[in-house]
Coordinates of N, CA and C in Angstrom, one line a residue:
Chain A
D1 N 107.1 -15.0 172.7 CA 106.8 -14.5 174.2 C 106.6 -13.4 174.9
T2 N 104.9 -13.5 174.5 CA 104.1 -11.9 173.9 C 104.3 -11.4 175.6
E3 N 104.7 -11.6 177.0 CA 105.0 -11.1 178.0 C 105.7 -9.5 178.9
V4 N 104.0 -9.2 179.3 CA 104.3 -7.7 180.0 C 104.2 -7.4 181.4
T5 N 104.7 -7.8 182.8 CA 104.5 -7.6 183.5 C 104.9 -6.6 184.1
Q6 N 103.9 -6.9 185.3 CA 103.7 -5.1 185.9 C 103.7 -5.4 187.8
T7 N 104.3 -4.7 187.9 CA 104.1 -4.4 190.2 C 103.3 -3.3 190.6
P8 N 102.9 -3.6 191.4 CA 102.4 -4.6 192.2 C 100.5 -4.5 191.7
K9 N 100.1 -5.8 191.9 CA 98.8 -6.5 191.2 C 98.4 -5.8 191.9
H10 N 98.2 -4.8 192.8 CA 96.9 -4.3 193.1 C 97.6 -3.2 194.6
L11 N 97.3 -1.8 194.8 CA 97.8 -1.1 195.4 C 97.2 -0.1 196.4
V12 N 96.9 0.6 197.4 CA 96.2 0.8 198.5 C 97.1 2.2 198.8
M13 N 96.3 3.5 198.3 CA 97.5 4.4 199.0 C 96.5 6.0 199.9
G14 N 97.4 6.5 199.8 CA 96.2 7.7 200.7 C 96.8 8.6 199.7
M15 N 96.1 9.9 200.2 CA 96.1 10.7 198.7 C 97.5 11.9 199.4
T16 N 98.8 11.3 200.6 CA 99.5 12.1 200.6 C 100.4 11.1 200.0
N17 N 100.1 10.3 199.7 CA 101.5 9.0 199.6 C 101.9 9.0 198.6
K18 N 103.2 8.6 197.9 CA 103.8 8.4 197.2 C 104.2 7.3 197.0
K19 N 104.4 7.0 195.6 CA 104.3 5.7 195.0 C 104.7 5.3 193.8
S20 N 105.5 3.6 193.6 CA 105.7 3.5 191.8 C 105.0 2.1 190.8
L21 N 104.2 2.5 190.0 CA 104.4 1.3 189.5 C 105.3 1.1 188.3
K22 N 105.5 -0.5 189.0 CA 106.3 -1.1 187.0 C 105.8 -1.6 186.7
C23 N 107.0 -1.7 185.2 CA 106.0 -2.6 184.2 C 108.1 -2.6 183.5
E24 N 107.3 -4.1 183.1 CA 109.0 -4.6 182.1 C 108.8 -5.6 181.1
Q25 N 109.5 -5.5 180.5 CA 108.6 -6.3 179.2 C 110.2 -7.4 178.4
H26 N 110.3 -8.0 177.8 CA 111.7 -9.0 177.4 C 111.3 -9.1 176.5
M27 N 110.5 -8.6 175.6 CA 110.3 -8.9 173.8 C 110.8 -8.0 173.0
G28 N 112.1 -6.9 173.5 CA 112.8 -6.4 172.5 C 112.2 -5.6 171.9
H29 N 111.0 -4.8 172.2 CA 110.2 -3.8 172.0 C 110.7 -1.8 172.5
R30 N 110.4 -1.5 171.5 CA 111.1 -0.1 171.6 C 109.6 0.0 172.0
A31 N 108.6 1.1 172.1 CA 107.7 1.3 172.7 C 107.5 0.7 173.8
M32 N 106.9 1.6 174.6 CA 106.0 0.8 175.9 C 104.9 2.2 176.4
Y33 N 104.0 1.5 176.1 CA 102.6 2.7 177.4 C 101.9 2.8 178.3
W34 N 102.1 3.9 178.6 CA 101.1 3.8 180.1 C 99.6 3.6 179.6
Y35 N 98.5 3.2 180.2 CA 96.8 3.3 180.0 C 96.2 3.8 181.3
K36 N 95.2 4.0 181.5 CA 94.1 4.4 182.5 C 92.8 3.5 182.1
Q37 N 92.5 2.2 183.4 CA 90.4 1.6 182.3 C 90.3 2.2 183.1
K38 N 89.0 2.6 183.9 CA 88.0 2.4 184.0 C 86.9 1.8 184.0
A39 N 86.2 1.2 184.9 CA 85.5 0.1 184.5 C 84.4 0.1 184.4
K40 N 84.1 -0.6 183.0 CA 83.1 -1.1 182.0 C 83.5 0.4 181.1
K41 N 85.1 0.8 181.0 CA 85.2 1.6 179.8 C 86.7 1.5 179.7
P42 N 86.9 1.7 177.5 CA 87.8 0.9 177.3 C 89.3 2.1 178.3
P43 N 90.2 1.4 177.2 CA 91.7 2.0 177.9 C 91.5 3.0 177.8
E44 N 92.0 4.6 178.0 CA 92.8 5.8 177.9 C 94.0 5.8 177.8
L45 N 94.6 6.1 176.6 CA 96.2 6.7 176.5 C 96.6 7.5 177.6
M46 N 98.1 7.5 178.1 CA 98.0 8.9 179.1 C 99.0 8.7 178.5
F47 N 100.4 7.9 178.5 CA 102.1 8.1 177.8 C 102.4 7.2 177.3
V48 N 103.3 8.1 176.0 CA 104.1 7.1 174.9 C 105.6 6.9 175.2
Y49 N 106.4 6.0 175.7 CA 108.7 6.1 175.1 C 107.8 5.5 174.1
S50 N 109.1 5.9 173.3 CA 109.3 5.4 172.2 C 111.3 5.6 171.8
Y51 N 111.3 4.7 172.2 CA 112.7 4.1 171.8 C 113.6 5.1 173.5
E52 N 112.7 4.7 174.5 CA 112.7 5.9 176.2 C 113.0 7.2 176.7
K53 N 112.3 7.6 174.9 CA 111.6 9.5 175.2 C 110.7 8.9 175.1
L54 N 110.4 10.0 176.0 CA 109.4 10.2 176.0 C 108.0 11.3 175.1
S55 N 107.4 10.3 173.8 CA 106.8 11.1 172.6 C 105.9 11.4 172.8
I56 N 105.0 10.9 173.8 CA 103.5 11.5 174.1 C 102.9 11.7 175.4
N57 N 102.3 12.3 175.4 CA 102.0 12.7 177.1 C 100.1 13.9 176.9
E58 N 99.3 12.7 177.5 CA 98.0 13.1 176.9 C 97.7 13.9 177.7
S59 N 98.9 14.8 178.4 CA 97.5 16.3 179.2 C 97.6 15.4 180.4
V60 N 98.5 14.7 181.0 CA 98.0 13.7 181.9 C 98.3 14.4 183.2
P61 N 98.0 15.1 183.9 CA 98.4 15.7 185.5 C 99.2 15.3 186.0
S62 N 101.1 16.1 186.8 CA 101.7 16.4 187.2 C 101.2 15.2 188.7
R63 N 100.6 14.5 188.6 CA 100.8 13.8 189.8 C 101.0 12.3 189.2
F64 N 101.3 12.8 188.4 CA 101.5 11.0 187.5 C 102.6 11.5 186.7
S65 N 103.4 11.3 187.4 CA 105.2 11.1 186.7 C 105.9 9.8 186.3
P66 N 106.0 9.7 184.6 CA 106.4 8.4 184.3 C 108.0 8.4 183.9
E67 N 108.7 7.2 184.1 CA 110.0 7.1 183.7 C 110.3 5.8 183.0
C68 N 111.4 5.5 182.4 CA 111.4 5.0 181.0 C 113.4 4.8 181.9
P69 N 113.4 4.1 182.2 CA 114.5 4.2 183.0 C 115.7 3.5 182.3
N70 N 114.6 2.5 180.8 CA 116.0 1.5 179.8 C 115.2 0.9 178.8
S71 N 115.6 0.0 178.4 CA 114.7 -0.5 176.8 C 113.0 -1.3 177.0
S72 N 113.7 -1.9 178.2 CA 113.0 -3.2 179.8 C 111.7 -2.3 180.6
L73 N 111.8 -1.9 180.6 CA 111.5 -0.9 182.3 C 110.6 0.3 182.4
L74 N 109.3 0.3 182.5 CA 108.6 1.3 182.6 C 107.8 1.8 183.8
N75 N 108.3 2.5 184.4 CA 107.8 3.1 185.4 C 106.5 4.3 185.9
L76 N 105.8 4.6 185.8 CA 104.9 5.2 186.3 C 105.2 6.0 188.5
H77 N 105.2 7.3 188.2 CA 105.9 7.4 189.8 C 104.8 8.5 190.2
L78 N 103.8 8.3 191.2 CA 102.0 8.4 191.9 C 102.7 9.8 193.1
H79 N 102.0 10.8 193.2 CA 101.9 11.5 194.1 C 100.6 12.3 194.5
A80 N 100.3 12.7 195.3 CA 99.0 13.7 196.0 C 98.2 13.3 195.1
L81 N 98.0 12.2 194.3 CA 96.0 11.4 193.9 C 95.2 11.6 194.2
Q82 N 94.5 11.7 193.8 CA 92.9 12.1 194.2 C 92.3 10.4 194.1
P83 N 91.0 10.2 194.9 CA 90.2 9.4 194.8 C 89.6 9.2 193.3
E84 N 89.9 10.6 192.5 CA 89.1 9.5 191.1 C 90.1 8.6 190.7
D85 N 91.4 9.1 190.7 CA 91.9 8.4 189.8 C 92.7 6.7 189.7
S86 N 91.6 6.2 191.3 CA 91.7 5.1 191.4 C 91.0 4.2 189.7
A87 N 92.1 3.6 189.5 CA 91.3 2.6 188.3 C 92.2 1.3 188.0
L88 N 92.4 0.7 186.9 CA 93.2 0.0 186.3 C 94.9 0.8 185.8
Y89 N 95.2 0.7 186.5 CA 96.6 1.2 185.0 C 97.5 0.1 184.0
L90 N 97.4 0.4 182.7 CA 97.4 -0.9 182.5 C 99.0 -0.5 181.1
C91 N 99.8 -1.2 181.7 CA 101.3 -0.8 180.8 C 100.8 -1.6 179.4
A92 N 101.1 -1.6 178.6 CA 101.5 -2.2 177.0 C 102.4 -1.7 176.8
S93 N 103.4 -3.1 175.8 CA 104.3 -2.5 174.9 C 104.5 -2.9 173.7
S94 N 105.1 -2.3 172.0 CA 105.1 -2.7 170.8 C 105.9 -3.1 170.5
H95 N 106.2 -3.6 169.5 CA 107.5 -3.6 168.9 C 108.2 -1.4 167.9
R96 N 107.2 -1.3 167.8 CA 107.9 0.1 167.2 C 106.6 0.5 167.1
D97 N 106.9 1.9 167.7 CA 105.9 2.9 168.2 C 104.7 4.0 167.1
R98 N 105.4 2.5 165.8 CA 103.7 3.3 165.0 C 103.2 2.1 164.6
G99 N 102.0 1.7 164.4 CA 101.2 0.6 163.9 C 100.8 -0.4 164.2
S100 N 102.2 -1.0 165.5 CA 102.0 -2.4 165.2 C 100.9 -2.7 166.4
E101 N 101.1 -4.0 167.3 CA 100.3 -4.9 168.1 C 101.1 -4.0 169.8
Q102 N 99.7 -4.2 170.6 CA 100.9 -3.7 171.6 C 99.6 -4.5 172.2
Y103 N 100.7 -5.1 173.5 CA 100.3 -5.6 174.5 C 100.5 -5.5 175.8
F104 N 99.0 -6.0 176.6 CA 99.1 -5.5 177.6 C 99.9 -6.6 178.2
G105 N 100.3 -5.5 179.6 CA 100.6 -6.4 181.3 C 98.5 -6.8 181.6
P106 N 99.2 -6.9 183.2 CA 97.8 -8.0 183.8 C 97.5 -6.6 184.7
G107 N 97.6 -4.8 185.0 CA 97.6 -4.2 184.9 C 97.8 -4.2 187.3
T108 N 97.9 -3.0 186.6 CA 98.1 -2.6 188.9 C 96.5 -2.1 188.8
R109 N 95.1 -2.8 190.0 CA 93.9 -2.2 190.5 C 95.0 -1.1 191.7
L110 N 94.7 0.7 191.3 CA 95.4 1.3 193.1 C 94.3 2.4 192.9
T111 N 94.0 1.8 194.3 CA 92.8 2.7 195.3 C 93.0 3.2 196.1
V112 N 92.6 4.7 195.1 CA 93.0 6.5 196.6 C 92.1 6.5 197.8
T113 N 92.4 6.7 198.8 CA 91.7 6.4 199.7 C 92.2 7.8 200.3
Chain B
Q1 N 81.1 13.1 167.0 CA 81.4 11.7 166.5 C 82.9 10.9 166.7
K2 N 82.3 9.6 167.3 CA 83.2 9.3 168.2 C 84.1 8.2 166.8
E3 N 85.4 8.0 167.4 CA 86.5 7.6 166.4 C 86.5 6.7 165.7
V4 N 85.8 6.1 166.9 CA 85.9 3.9 166.8 C 84.4 4.3 167.2
E5 N 82.9 2.7 167.1 CA 82.2 2.6 167.6 C 82.4 1.0 167.0
Q6 N 81.6 0.7 168.2 CA 81.2 -0.7 168.1 C 79.8 -0.7 168.4
N7 N 79.2 -1.6 168.1 CA 78.0 -2.3 168.2 C 77.5 -2.4 170.2
S8 N 76.4 -1.7 170.0 CA 77.0 -1.6 171.6 C 76.3 -2.9 172.4
G9 N 75.9 -4.3 172.9 CA 75.6 -5.2 173.1 C 74.9 -4.5 173.9
P10 N 74.2 -5.8 175.3 CA 75.7 -7.1 175.1 C 74.8 -8.4 174.2
L11 N 76.1 -8.8 174.2 CA 75.3 -9.4 172.9 C 74.9 -10.5 173.3
S12 N 74.0 -11.3 173.7 CA 74.3 -12.7 174.0 C 73.4 -13.8 172.8
V13 N 74.5 -15.8 173.3 CA 74.2 -16.2 171.8 C 74.7 -17.6 173.0
P14 N 73.2 -18.5 172.0 CA 73.6 -19.3 172.4 C 75.1 -20.3 171.8
E15 N 75.3 -21.2 173.1 CA 76.9 -22.3 172.9 C 76.9 -22.8 171.7
G16 N 78.1 -23.1 170.7 CA 77.8 -23.1 169.2 C 77.9 -22.2 168.3
A17 N 77.5 -21.3 168.4 CA 76.1 -20.0 167.9 C 77.9 -19.7 167.3
I18 N 76.9 -18.3 165.8 CA 78.5 -17.4 165.6 C 78.2 -16.1 166.5
A19 N 78.7 -15.8 167.0 CA 78.9 -14.2 167.7 C 79.2 -13.5 166.8
S20 N 78.4 -12.1 166.1 CA 79.1 -11.0 165.0 C 79.2 -9.8 165.5
L21 N 80.6 -9.5 165.5 CA 80.9 -8.2 166.2 C 80.9 -6.7 165.0
N22 N 80.6 -6.1 165.0 CA 80.8 -4.8 164.1 C 81.7 -3.6 164.6
C23 N 82.3 -3.0 163.8 CA 82.9 -2.0 164.3 C 83.5 -0.7 163.3
T24 N 82.5 0.0 163.4 CA 83.1 0.8 162.4 C 84.4 2.6 162.5
Y25 N 85.1 2.9 161.8 CA 86.4 3.9 162.8 C 85.8 4.9 161.5
S26 N 86.3 6.2 161.8 CA 86.1 7.8 161.5 C 87.2 7.9 160.5
D27 N 89.1 7.4 160.7 CA 89.5 8.0 159.8 C 90.1 6.7 158.6
R28 N 89.9 7.8 157.8 CA 89.6 6.9 156.6 C 91.3 6.6 156.7
G29 N 92.1 6.9 157.3 CA 93.9 7.2 157.3 C 94.7 6.3 157.8
S30 N 93.3 5.6 158.6 CA 93.8 4.5 159.2 C 94.5 2.6 158.5
Q31 N 95.7 2.5 159.3 CA 96.1 1.6 158.7 C 96.2 0.2 159.7
S32 N 95.9 0.2 160.8 CA 96.1 -0.7 161.6 C 94.9 -1.3 162.5
F33 N 94.2 -3.1 162.0 CA 93.2 -2.7 163.3 C 93.6 -3.8 164.1
F34 N 92.6 -3.8 165.4 CA 92.8 -4.9 166.5 C 91.8 -4.8 166.9
W35 N 91.4 -6.3 167.5 CA 90.1 -6.9 168.7 C 91.2 -7.1 170.0
Y36 N 91.1 -6.6 170.9 CA 91.6 -7.3 172.6 C 90.2 -8.3 172.4
R37 N 90.1 -9.1 173.4 CA 89.6 -9.6 174.1 C 89.9 -9.4 175.9
Q38 N 88.8 -9.1 176.6 CA 89.5 -8.1 178.0 C 88.0 -9.0 178.6
Y39 N 88.8 -10.0 180.2 CA 87.2 -10.7 180.8 C 87.3 -9.9 182.3
S40 N 86.5 -10.3 182.6 CA 86.3 -8.7 184.1 C 86.9 -9.0 184.6
G41 N 87.7 -7.9 185.1 CA 89.1 -8.0 186.3 C 90.0 -7.6 185.8
K42 N 90.2 -8.3 184.0 CA 91.0 -8.5 183.4 C 91.9 -7.7 182.3
S43 N 93.3 -7.9 182.1 CA 93.3 -7.2 180.6 C 93.1 -6.9 179.6
P44 N 93.4 -6.6 178.7 CA 93.2 -6.8 177.8 C 93.9 -7.7 176.8
E45 N 93.9 -8.8 176.3 CA 94.6 -9.5 175.5 C 94.4 -9.0 173.9
L46 N 94.9 -9.8 173.2 CA 95.1 -9.2 171.9 C 94.6 -10.5 171.0
I47 N 93.4 -10.4 169.9 CA 93.1 -12.1 169.9 C 93.6 -11.6 168.3
M48 N 92.9 -10.6 167.2 CA 93.6 -10.0 166.5 C 94.3 -9.3 166.0
S49 N 94.8 -9.5 165.3 CA 95.0 -8.2 163.6 C 94.9 -8.0 162.2
I50 N 94.6 -6.7 161.4 CA 93.6 -7.0 160.7 C 94.7 -5.9 159.5
Y51 N 95.2 -5.7 158.7 CA 95.4 -4.2 158.2 C 95.4 -4.4 156.4
S52 N 94.8 -5.5 156.0 CA 94.3 -4.9 154.6 C 93.2 -6.0 154.1
N53 N 92.8 -5.3 153.8 CA 90.9 -5.8 152.8 C 91.1 -7.2 152.9
G54 N 89.7 -7.7 153.7 CA 89.3 -9.3 153.2 C 89.2 -9.2 154.7
D55 N 89.8 -10.6 154.9 CA 89.1 -11.7 155.9 C 90.4 -12.8 156.6
K56 N 90.2 -12.0 157.6 CA 91.8 -13.0 158.1 C 91.1 -14.0 159.3
E57 N 91.7 -14.8 159.1 CA 90.8 -16.4 159.8 C 92.3 -17.1 161.4
D58 N 91.7 -17.2 162.7 CA 92.7 -18.0 163.1 C 92.1 -18.1 164.3
G59 N 91.4 -19.7 163.6 CA 91.0 -21.1 164.9 C 89.2 -20.5 164.2
R60 N 89.3 -20.2 165.9 CA 87.3 -19.5 165.4 C 87.8 -18.3 165.5
F61 N 88.2 -17.5 164.6 CA 87.6 -16.3 164.7 C 88.1 -15.5 163.3
T62 N 87.7 -14.8 162.7 CA 87.6 -14.3 161.5 C 87.5 -12.9 161.7
A63 N 88.8 -11.9 161.1 CA 88.4 -11.0 161.1 C 88.5 -10.3 159.9
Q64 N 86.8 -10.1 159.7 CA 87.1 -8.7 158.2 C 87.3 -7.5 158.2
L65 N 87.3 -6.8 156.6 CA 88.2 -5.6 156.8 C 87.8 -5.0 155.8
N66 N 87.2 -4.1 155.7 CA 86.9 -3.7 154.5 C 87.0 -2.1 154.8
K67 N 87.9 -1.1 154.3 CA 88.4 0.0 154.4 C 87.3 0.9 153.6
A68 N 86.6 0.7 153.0 CA 86.1 1.6 151.4 C 85.0 2.3 151.9
S69 N 85.0 0.6 153.7 CA 83.5 0.8 154.1 C 83.4 1.2 155.3
Q70 N 84.9 1.6 155.7 CA 85.4 2.2 157.1 C 85.0 1.2 158.5
Y71 N 84.9 -0.3 158.2 CA 83.9 -1.2 158.6 C 85.6 -2.1 159.4
V72 N 84.9 -3.2 159.9 CA 86.5 -4.3 160.7 C 85.1 -4.9 161.2
S73 N 85.1 -6.0 161.5 CA 83.9 -6.5 162.4 C 85.0 -8.2 163.1
L74 N 84.2 -8.9 163.6 CA 85.1 -9.9 163.8 C 83.6 -11.1 164.5
L75 N 84.0 -12.3 164.3 CA 83.3 -13.4 164.2 C 83.6 -14.6 164.9
I76 N 82.8 -15.0 165.3 CA 83.2 -15.9 166.7 C 82.7 -17.7 166.2
R77 N 82.9 -18.2 165.6 CA 82.5 -19.6 165.1 C 82.2 -20.2 166.2
D78 N 81.0 -21.4 166.3 CA 81.3 -22.5 167.6 C 81.4 -21.7 168.3
S79 N 81.1 -20.6 169.0 CA 80.5 -19.8 170.2 C 80.9 -20.7 171.4
Q80 N 82.4 -20.7 172.4 CA 81.6 -21.3 174.1 C 82.1 -20.4 175.4
P81 N 81.4 -21.1 175.5 CA 81.2 -20.3 177.7 C 82.8 -19.0 177.8
S82 N 83.4 -19.6 177.6 CA 85.0 -19.3 177.5 C 84.9 -18.1 176.5
D83 N 84.3 -18.1 175.7 CA 84.7 -16.5 175.3 C 83.8 -15.6 175.5
S84 N 83.0 -16.1 176.7 CA 82.1 -15.0 177.2 C 82.6 -14.0 177.9
A85 N 83.2 -12.5 177.1 CA 84.4 -11.9 177.4 C 83.7 -10.1 177.1
T86 N 84.8 -8.8 177.2 CA 84.3 -7.7 176.2 C 85.2 -7.8 175.2
Y87 N 84.5 -7.2 173.8 CA 86.0 -7.5 173.2 C 85.6 -5.8 173.0
L88 N 87.0 -5.7 172.3 CA 87.5 -4.1 172.1 C 87.8 -3.7 170.8
C89 N 87.1 -3.3 170.0 CA 87.7 -2.8 168.8 C 88.9 -1.7 169.2
A90 N 90.2 -2.2 168.3 CA 91.1 -1.1 168.2 C 91.7 -0.6 166.9
V91 N 91.5 0.9 166.6 CA 91.7 0.9 165.3 C 94.0 2.4 165.7
N92 N 94.5 2.1 164.7 CA 96.1 2.9 164.6 C 95.5 3.8 164.1
G93 N 95.9 5.4 164.5 CA 95.8 6.7 163.8 C 96.1 6.2 162.6
P94 N 95.9 7.8 162.3 CA 96.8 8.0 160.1 C 97.7 8.3 160.8
P95 N 99.2 7.8 159.5 CA 100.9 8.1 160.2 C 101.3 8.9 161.0
R96 N 100.4 10.1 160.6 CA 100.8 11.8 161.4 C 100.8 10.6 163.2
D97 N 100.3 9.8 162.9 CA 99.4 9.8 164.8 C 98.8 8.1 164.6
D98 N 99.9 7.3 164.6 CA 100.1 6.0 163.7 C 100.2 5.2 165.4
Y99 N 100.3 6.5 166.4 CA 101.4 5.8 168.2 C 99.8 5.4 168.2
K100 N 99.7 5.3 168.2 CA 97.7 5.5 169.1 C 97.1 5.4 168.2
L101 N 96.9 4.5 170.2 CA 95.6 3.4 169.4 C 93.9 3.7 169.9
S102 N 93.3 3.9 169.2 CA 91.4 4.9 169.5 C 90.6 2.9 170.3
F103 N 90.3 3.3 170.7 CA 89.6 2.3 171.6 C 87.7 2.3 171.4
G104 N 87.4 1.3 170.3 CA 85.5 1.8 171.2 C 85.3 1.2 172.3
A105 N 83.8 1.5 173.1 CA 83.7 1.6 174.1 C 83.4 -0.3 174.3
G106 N 83.5 -1.3 173.5 CA 83.3 -2.9 173.3 C 82.8 -3.0 173.5
T107 N 81.8 -4.2 173.2 CA 81.2 -4.7 173.1 C 81.2 -6.4 174.2
T108 N 80.0 -6.2 174.8 CA 80.2 -7.7 176.1 C 79.1 -8.7 175.4
V109 N 79.8 -9.5 175.7 CA 79.5 -11.1 174.6 C 79.1 -12.1 176.3
T110 N 78.0 -12.9 175.7 CA 77.5 -13.7 176.7 C 77.2 -14.9 176.1
V111 N 77.7 -16.4 176.3 CA 77.5 -17.1 175.5 C 77.0 -18.0 176.3
R112 N 75.3 -19.2 176.2 CA 74.7 -19.3 176.9 C 74.5 -20.9 176.5
A113 N 75.3 -21.3 177.4 CA 75.5 -23.3 178.0 C 74.2 -24.0 177.6

């Protein structure tokens, strides 16, 4: 089973709203990732959690705040976003954070109005 | 110089033909190489991973790796309309950075019935 789940599938939010994206995996993976993907572009890495600790922040603006409550869950808290933040947000996980296969969830399509 | 480069496409092949996708990477320390398939509006799906020089076959897909030439390719044999998608080449960084996937821009393949 290589399933990563994400909720919600779609999200529309205003620039003053606060919302959260959720990601879950039950594959025993100890590395989890958030990516952002704009149309016709490859995914861009935002954050990496390794063993529930933040190990990579790719200089992401503070209006994006990740959280890893346990080894199976990953959240992305959103606050005061801009219209240019509209994108597909992808969660991924891997067995280990070094050199192994990453499996993506279905993504959350975010629109900021 | 981009870290991972793919033939730009789009690539159009007739049904039943072989689709050939190419990818080069810049960092000689890279250890792990992946091909993802992404249908329009969907998330990337891992279809092949390769770690050592040579060929790796999985069904109609064959990945080829040549570390000396810093080159990885994907062949799709007996192409089907369901293979129409964007294919992303992804490379793990060198050991100091190997939790990060560097993606190519993607090659869009259209299989003509």
